[in-house]
Short mmCIF file of C-alpha atoms in Angstrom, two decimals:
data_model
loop_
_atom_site.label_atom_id
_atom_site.label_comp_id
_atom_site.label_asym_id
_atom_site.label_seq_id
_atom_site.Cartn_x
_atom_site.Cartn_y
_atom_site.Cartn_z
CA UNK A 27 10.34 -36.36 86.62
CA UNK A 28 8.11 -37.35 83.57
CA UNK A 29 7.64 -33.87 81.19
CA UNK A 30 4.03 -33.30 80.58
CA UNK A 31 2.25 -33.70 77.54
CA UNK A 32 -0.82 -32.68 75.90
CA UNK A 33 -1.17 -35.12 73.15
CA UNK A 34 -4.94 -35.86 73.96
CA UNK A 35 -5.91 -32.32 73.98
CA UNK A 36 -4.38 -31.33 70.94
CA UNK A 37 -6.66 -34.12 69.10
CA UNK A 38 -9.69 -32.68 70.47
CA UNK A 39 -8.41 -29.20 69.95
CA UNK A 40 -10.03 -28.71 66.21
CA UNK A 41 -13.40 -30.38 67.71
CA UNK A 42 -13.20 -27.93 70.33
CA UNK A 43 -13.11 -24.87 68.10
CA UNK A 44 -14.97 -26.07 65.68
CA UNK A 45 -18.26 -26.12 68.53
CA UNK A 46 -17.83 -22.27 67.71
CA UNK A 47 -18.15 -22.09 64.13
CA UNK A 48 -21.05 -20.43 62.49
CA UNK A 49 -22.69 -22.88 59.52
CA UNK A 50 -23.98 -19.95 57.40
CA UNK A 51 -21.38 -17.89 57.26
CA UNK A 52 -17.52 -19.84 57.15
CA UNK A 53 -14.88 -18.48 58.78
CA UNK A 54 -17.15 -16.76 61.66
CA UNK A 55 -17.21 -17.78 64.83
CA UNK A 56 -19.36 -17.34 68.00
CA UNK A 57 -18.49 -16.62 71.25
CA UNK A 58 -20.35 -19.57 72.84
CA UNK A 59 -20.80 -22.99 71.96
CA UNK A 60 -23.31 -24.13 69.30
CA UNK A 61 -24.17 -20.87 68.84
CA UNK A 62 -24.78 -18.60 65.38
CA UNK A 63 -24.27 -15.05 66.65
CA UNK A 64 -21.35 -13.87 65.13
CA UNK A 65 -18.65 -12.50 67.26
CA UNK A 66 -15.60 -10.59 67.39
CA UNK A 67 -14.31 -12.58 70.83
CA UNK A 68 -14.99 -15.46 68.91
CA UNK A 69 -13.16 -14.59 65.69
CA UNK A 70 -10.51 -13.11 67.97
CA UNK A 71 -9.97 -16.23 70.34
CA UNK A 72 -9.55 -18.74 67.97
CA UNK A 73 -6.57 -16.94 66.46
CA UNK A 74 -4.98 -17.45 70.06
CA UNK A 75 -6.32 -20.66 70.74
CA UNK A 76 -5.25 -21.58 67.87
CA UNK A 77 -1.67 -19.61 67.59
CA UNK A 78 -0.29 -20.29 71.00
CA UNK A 79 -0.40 -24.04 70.88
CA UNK A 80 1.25 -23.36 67.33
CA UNK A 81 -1.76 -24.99 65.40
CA UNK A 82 -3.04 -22.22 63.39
CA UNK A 83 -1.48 -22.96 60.20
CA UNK A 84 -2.34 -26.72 60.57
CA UNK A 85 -5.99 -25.39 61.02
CA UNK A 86 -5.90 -23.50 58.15
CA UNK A 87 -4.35 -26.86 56.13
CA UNK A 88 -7.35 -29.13 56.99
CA UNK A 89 -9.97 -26.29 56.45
CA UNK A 90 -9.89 -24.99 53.00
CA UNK A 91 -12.93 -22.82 53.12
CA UNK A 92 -11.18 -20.34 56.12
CA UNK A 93 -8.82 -18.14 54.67
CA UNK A 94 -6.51 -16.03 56.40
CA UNK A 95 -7.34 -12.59 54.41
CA UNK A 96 -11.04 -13.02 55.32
CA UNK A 97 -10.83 -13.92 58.85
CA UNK A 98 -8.66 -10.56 58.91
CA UNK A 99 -11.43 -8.81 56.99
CA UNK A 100 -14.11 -10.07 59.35
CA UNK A 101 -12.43 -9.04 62.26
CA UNK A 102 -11.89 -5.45 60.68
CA UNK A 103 -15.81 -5.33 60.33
CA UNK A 104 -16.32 -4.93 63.84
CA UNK A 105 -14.69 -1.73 63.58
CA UNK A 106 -16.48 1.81 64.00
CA UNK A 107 -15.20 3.86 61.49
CA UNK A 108 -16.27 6.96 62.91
CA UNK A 109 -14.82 6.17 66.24
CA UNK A 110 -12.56 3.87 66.03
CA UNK A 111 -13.85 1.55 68.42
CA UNK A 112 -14.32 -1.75 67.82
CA UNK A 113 -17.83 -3.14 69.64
CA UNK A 114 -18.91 -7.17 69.43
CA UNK A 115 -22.74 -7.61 68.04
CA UNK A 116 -22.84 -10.79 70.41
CA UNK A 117 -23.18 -8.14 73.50
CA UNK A 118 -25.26 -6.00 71.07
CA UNK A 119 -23.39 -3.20 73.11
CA UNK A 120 -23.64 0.56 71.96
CA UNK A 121 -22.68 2.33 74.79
CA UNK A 122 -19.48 2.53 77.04
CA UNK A 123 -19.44 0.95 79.94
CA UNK A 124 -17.70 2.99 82.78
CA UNK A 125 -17.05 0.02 85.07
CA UNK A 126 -15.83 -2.43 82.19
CA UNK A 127 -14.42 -0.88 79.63
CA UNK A 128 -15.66 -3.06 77.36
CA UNK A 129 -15.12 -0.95 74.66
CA UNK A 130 -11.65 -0.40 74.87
CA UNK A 131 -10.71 -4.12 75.87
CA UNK A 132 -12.11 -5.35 72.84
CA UNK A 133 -10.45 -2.68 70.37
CA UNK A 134 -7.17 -3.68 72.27
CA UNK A 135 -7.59 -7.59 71.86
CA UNK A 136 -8.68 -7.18 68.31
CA UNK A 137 -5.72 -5.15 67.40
CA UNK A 138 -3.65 -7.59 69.11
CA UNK A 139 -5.60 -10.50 67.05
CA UNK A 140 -4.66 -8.44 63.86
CA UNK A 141 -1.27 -7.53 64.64
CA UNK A 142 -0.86 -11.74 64.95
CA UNK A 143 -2.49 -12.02 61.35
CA UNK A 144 0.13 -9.61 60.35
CA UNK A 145 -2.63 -7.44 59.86
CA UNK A 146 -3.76 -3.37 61.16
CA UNK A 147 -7.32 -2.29 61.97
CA UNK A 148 -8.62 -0.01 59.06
CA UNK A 149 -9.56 3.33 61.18
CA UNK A 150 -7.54 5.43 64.08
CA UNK A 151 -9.37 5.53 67.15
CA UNK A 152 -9.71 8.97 67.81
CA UNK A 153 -9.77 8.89 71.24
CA UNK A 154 -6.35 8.82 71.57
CA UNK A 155 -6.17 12.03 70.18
CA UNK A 156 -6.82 13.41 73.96
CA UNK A 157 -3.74 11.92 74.92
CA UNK A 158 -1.37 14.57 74.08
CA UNK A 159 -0.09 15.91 77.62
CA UNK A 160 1.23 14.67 80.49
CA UNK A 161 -1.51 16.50 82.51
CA UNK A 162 -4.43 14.74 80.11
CA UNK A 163 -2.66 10.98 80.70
CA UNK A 164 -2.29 11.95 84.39
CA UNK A 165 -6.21 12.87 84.15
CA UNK A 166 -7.42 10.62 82.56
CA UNK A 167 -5.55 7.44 84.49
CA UNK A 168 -6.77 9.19 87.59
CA UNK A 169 -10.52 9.69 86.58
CA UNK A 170 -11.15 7.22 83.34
CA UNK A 171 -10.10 3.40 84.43
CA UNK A 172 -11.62 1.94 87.75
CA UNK A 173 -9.40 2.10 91.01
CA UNK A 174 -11.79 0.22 93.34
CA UNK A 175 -14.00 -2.40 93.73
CA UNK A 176 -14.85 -2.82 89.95
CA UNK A 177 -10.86 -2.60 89.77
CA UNK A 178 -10.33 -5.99 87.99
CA UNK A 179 -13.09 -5.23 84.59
CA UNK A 180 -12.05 -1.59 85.08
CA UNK A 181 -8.27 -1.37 84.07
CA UNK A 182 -9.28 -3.27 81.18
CA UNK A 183 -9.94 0.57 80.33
CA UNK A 184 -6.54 2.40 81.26
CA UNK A 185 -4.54 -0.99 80.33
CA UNK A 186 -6.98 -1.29 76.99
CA UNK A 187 -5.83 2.04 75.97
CA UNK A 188 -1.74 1.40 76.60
CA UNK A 189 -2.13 -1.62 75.09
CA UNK A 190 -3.24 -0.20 71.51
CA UNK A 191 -0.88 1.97 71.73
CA UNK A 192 2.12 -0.08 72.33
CA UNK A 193 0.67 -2.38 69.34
CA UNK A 194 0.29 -0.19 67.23
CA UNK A 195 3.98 1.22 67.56
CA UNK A 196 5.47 4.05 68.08
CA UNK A 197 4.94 6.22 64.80
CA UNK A 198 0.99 6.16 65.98
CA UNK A 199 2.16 7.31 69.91
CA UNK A 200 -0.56 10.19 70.59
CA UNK A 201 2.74 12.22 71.58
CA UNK A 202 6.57 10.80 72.21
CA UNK A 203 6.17 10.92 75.69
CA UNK A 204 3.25 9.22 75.95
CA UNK A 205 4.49 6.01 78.02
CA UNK A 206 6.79 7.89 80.36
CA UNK A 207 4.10 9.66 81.46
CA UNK A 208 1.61 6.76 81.68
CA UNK A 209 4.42 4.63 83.77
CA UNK A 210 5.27 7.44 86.16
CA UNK A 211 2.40 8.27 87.00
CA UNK A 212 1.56 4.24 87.85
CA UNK A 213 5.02 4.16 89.52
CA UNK A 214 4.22 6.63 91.91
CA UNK A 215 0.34 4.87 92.55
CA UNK A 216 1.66 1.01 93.11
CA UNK A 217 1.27 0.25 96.55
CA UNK A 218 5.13 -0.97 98.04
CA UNK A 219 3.21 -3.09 100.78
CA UNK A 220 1.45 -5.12 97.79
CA UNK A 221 3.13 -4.42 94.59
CA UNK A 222 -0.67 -3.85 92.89
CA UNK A 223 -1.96 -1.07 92.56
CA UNK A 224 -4.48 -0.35 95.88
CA UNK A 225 -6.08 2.86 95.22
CA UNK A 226 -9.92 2.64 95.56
CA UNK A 227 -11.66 3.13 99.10
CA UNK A 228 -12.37 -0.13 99.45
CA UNK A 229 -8.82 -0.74 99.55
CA UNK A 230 -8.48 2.06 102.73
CA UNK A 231 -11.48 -0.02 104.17
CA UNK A 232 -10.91 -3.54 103.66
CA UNK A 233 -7.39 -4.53 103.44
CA UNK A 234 -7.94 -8.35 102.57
CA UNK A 235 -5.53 -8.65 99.41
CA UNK A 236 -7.95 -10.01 96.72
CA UNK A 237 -7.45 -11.58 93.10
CA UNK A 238 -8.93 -8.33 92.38
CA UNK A 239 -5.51 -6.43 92.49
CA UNK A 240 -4.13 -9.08 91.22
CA UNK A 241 -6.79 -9.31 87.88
CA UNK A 242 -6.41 -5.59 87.30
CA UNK A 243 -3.02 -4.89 87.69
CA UNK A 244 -1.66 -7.94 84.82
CA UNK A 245 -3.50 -5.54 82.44
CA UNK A 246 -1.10 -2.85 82.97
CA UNK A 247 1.95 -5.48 83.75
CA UNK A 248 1.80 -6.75 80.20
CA UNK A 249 3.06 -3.23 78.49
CA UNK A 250 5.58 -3.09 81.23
CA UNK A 251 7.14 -5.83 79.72
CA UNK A 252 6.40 -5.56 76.32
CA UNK A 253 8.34 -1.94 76.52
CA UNK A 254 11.41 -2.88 78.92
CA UNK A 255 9.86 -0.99 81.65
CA UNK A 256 10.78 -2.40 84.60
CA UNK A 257 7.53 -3.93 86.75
CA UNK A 258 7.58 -1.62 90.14
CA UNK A 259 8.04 -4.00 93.46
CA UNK A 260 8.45 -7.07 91.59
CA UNK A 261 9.40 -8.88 95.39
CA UNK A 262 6.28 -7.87 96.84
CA UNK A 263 4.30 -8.86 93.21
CA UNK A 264 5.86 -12.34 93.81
CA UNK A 265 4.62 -12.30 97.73
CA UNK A 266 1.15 -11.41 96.95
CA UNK A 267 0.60 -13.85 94.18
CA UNK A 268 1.58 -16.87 95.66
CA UNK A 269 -0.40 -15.80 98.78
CA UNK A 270 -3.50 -15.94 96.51
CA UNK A 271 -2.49 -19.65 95.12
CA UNK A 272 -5.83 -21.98 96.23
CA UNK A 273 -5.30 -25.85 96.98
CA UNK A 274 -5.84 -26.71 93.56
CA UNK A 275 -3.00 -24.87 92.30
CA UNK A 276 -5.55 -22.15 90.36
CA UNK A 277 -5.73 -18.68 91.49
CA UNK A 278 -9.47 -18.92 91.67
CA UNK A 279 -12.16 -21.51 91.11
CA UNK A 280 -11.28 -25.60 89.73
CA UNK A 281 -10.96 -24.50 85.91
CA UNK A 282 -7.89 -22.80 84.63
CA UNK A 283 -8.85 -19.13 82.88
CA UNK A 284 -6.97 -16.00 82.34
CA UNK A 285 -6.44 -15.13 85.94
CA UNK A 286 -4.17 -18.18 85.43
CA UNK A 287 -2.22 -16.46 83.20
CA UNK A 288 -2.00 -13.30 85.35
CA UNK A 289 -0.61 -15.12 88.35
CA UNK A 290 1.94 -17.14 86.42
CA UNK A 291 3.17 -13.88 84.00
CA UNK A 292 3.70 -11.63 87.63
CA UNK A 293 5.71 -14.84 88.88
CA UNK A 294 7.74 -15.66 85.97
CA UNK A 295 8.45 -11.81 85.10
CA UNK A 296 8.97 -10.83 88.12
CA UNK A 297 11.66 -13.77 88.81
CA UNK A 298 13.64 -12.55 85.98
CA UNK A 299 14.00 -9.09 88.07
CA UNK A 300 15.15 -10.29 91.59
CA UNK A 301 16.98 -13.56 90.93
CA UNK A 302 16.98 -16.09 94.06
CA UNK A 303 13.75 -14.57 95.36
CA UNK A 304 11.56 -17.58 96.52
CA UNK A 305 12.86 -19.30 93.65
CA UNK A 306 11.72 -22.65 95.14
CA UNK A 307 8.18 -21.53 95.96
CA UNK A 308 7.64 -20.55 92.22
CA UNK A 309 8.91 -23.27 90.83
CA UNK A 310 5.98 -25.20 93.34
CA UNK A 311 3.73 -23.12 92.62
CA UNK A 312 4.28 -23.85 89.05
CA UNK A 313 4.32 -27.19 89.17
CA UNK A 314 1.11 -27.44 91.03
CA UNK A 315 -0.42 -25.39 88.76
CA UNK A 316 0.50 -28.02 85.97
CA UNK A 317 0.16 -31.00 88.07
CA UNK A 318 -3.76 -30.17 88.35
CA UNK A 319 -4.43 -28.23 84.93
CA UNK A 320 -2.47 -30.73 82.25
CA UNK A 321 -4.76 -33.39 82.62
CA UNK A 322 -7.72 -31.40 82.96
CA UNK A 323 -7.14 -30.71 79.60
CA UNK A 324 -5.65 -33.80 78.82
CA UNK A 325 -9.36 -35.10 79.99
CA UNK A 326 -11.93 -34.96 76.80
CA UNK A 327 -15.21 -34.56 79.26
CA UNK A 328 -13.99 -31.79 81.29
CA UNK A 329 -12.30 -29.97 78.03
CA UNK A 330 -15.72 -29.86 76.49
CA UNK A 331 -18.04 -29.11 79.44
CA UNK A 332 -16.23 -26.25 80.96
CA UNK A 333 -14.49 -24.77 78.40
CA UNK A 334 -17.73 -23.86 76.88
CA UNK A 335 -17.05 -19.94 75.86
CA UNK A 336 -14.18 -19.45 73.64
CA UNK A 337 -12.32 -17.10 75.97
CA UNK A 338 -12.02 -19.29 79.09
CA UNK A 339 -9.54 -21.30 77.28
CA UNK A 340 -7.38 -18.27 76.11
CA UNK A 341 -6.16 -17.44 79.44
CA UNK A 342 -5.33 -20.53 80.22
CA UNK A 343 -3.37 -21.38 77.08
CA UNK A 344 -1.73 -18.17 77.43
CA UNK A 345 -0.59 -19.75 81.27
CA UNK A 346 0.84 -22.64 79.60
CA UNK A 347 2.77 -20.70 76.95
CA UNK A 348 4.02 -18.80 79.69
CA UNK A 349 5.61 -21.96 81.80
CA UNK A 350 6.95 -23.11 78.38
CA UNK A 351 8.87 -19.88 77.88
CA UNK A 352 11.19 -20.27 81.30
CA UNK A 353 11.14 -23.81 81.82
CA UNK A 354 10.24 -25.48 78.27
CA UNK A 355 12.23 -28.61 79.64
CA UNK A 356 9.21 -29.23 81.70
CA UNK A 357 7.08 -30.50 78.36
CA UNK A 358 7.09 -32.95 75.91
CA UNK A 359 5.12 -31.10 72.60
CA UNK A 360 5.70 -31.53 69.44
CA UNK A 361 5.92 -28.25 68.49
CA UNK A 362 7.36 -25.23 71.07
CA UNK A 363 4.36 -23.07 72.26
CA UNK A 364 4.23 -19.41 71.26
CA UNK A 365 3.64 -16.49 73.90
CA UNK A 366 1.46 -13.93 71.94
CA UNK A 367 2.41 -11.46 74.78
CA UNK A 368 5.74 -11.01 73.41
CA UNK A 369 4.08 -9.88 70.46
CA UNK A 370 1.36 -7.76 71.80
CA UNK A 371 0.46 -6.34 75.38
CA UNK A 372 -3.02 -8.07 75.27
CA UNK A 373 -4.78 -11.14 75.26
#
């Protein structure tokens, strides 16, 4: 079998981010195309888009006037110093949303961006001060993140939360038993039919299993892994996601994104844990995948028309990087592709 390469896409991959820059201020970067908001998701992507293919330094090489110490400041601007928080002027967003958590997914990606640059946000976010109890994690897992039909956008609130904390290491842990109390009490709440977590009444109502479960449990999956914890029901994880494979080989739609990377992380991790469990089928389902997303972004026209927010593309680099890790004999690149998630619990 030929190994597949992305030789066109990495020549249009500077193009591509460049789309995003802003003209009056250099080094900032928008979170849609031709566009001169500044933006933390766009400052943030490109370090991913740019890291995981392993072409940030080359970046940096070719343009002169982006330096690493002020992308690093720039992304520390976004940063509420009296909260903590960090909020992206694109969305113009003041407020938390309770179905989102839009708040705490960007504070997590942005430390994760940092953390990359070898870098730390400037202020503590003081909401993890609350955290000091098992009976205030067990509340606030039970009553803060989104269980049901918002599910998906909602555990980017609980996950958001681990996620910083795990970055940020374990001398900034709200209390030492912080993460034994956070995975036992998601332990106990996974569903062993599923694997995902199933706990909102929609779930009681409609039993349909739904990318849903699948898009809000990967945010909690990722500090699993990035702490040794083992992933609960990883044979029934494997089940579900292959059941929600479409024709294409995606998980949902005809354009690779971050549920993508969800699917293919709850495969590949999973595989590790029961070895000889529907090896084959993985490996298909893999191979698929690539068969129908490598030249889509091999393919200039389709790069550039439907990649046209900066964050699509992350996911679905972060897929890639993912493959590469288990079965790098699959590719031909010239340089290995890096898996930020080993690095940090978000992306």
């Amino acid at each position: 079998m030929s190994k597949y390469k992305l030789n066109r896409f990495q020549d249009h991959l500077f193009d591509w981010v460049n789309q995003f820059r802003i003209q009056r201020d250099k080094g900032y970067f928008s979170l849609k195309v031709n566009n001169q908001t500044p933006s933390l998701y766009g400052l943030t992507d490109m370090v991913f888009n740019l890291l995981i293919p392993n072409r940030l330094d080359d970046f940096l090489i070719k343009y002169e006037d982006i330096k690493m110490d002020e992308w690093v400041h720039q992304i520390q601007s976004f940063q509420n110093p009296k909260t903590g928080w960090f909020k992206d002027s694109f969305f113009n967003i003041n407020f938390r949303n309770p179905l989102t958590g839009q708040w705490e997914h960007a504070t997590a990606f942005a430390v994760a961006a940092l953390t990359l640059l070898d870098a730390k946000p400037k202020y503590k976010v003081k909401f993890l001060n609350v955290l000091i109890s098992k009976k205030k994690v067990e509340r606030w897992l039970r009553k803060t993140p989104e269980w049901g039909l918002f599910f998906w956008p909602g555990s980017h609130r609980g996950g958001g939360i681990g996620a910083i904390i795990a970055t940020l290491g374990i001398e900034k842990y709200p209390h030492k038993d912080f993460f034994k109390w956070y995975f036992d009490w998601l332990n106990i709440k996974a569903d062993p039919e599923v694997g995902f977590w199933r706990l909102g009444w929609n779930h009681k109502v409609r039993k349909r299993l739904t990318k849903q479960e699948l898009g809000g449990s990967i945010h909690y999956y990722w500090i699993y892994e990035y702490l040794n914890y083992p992933l609960p029901f990883p044979q029934k994880i494997i089940d579900s996601t292959l059941y929600l494979q479409n024709n294409l080989g995606l998980w949902d739609g005809n354009v690779s994104y971050c549920i993508d990377l969800d699917a293919i992380f709850c495969l590949l991790r999973c595989q590790k844990l029961v070895h000889n469990y529907r090896d084959k089928d993985i490996k298909a389902a893999i191979i698929k995948y690539l068969d129908y997303t490598i030249p889509s972004l091999n393919n200039k026209d389709f790069l550039f028309s439907r990649y046209t927010t900066s964050h699509k593309l992350t996911g679905c680099l972060g897929a890639i990087a993912e493959i590469y890790k288990y079965y790098p004999e699959l590719f031909d690149f010239p340089k290995p592709w890096i898996q930020t998630l080993d690095n940090t619990p978000w992306i």
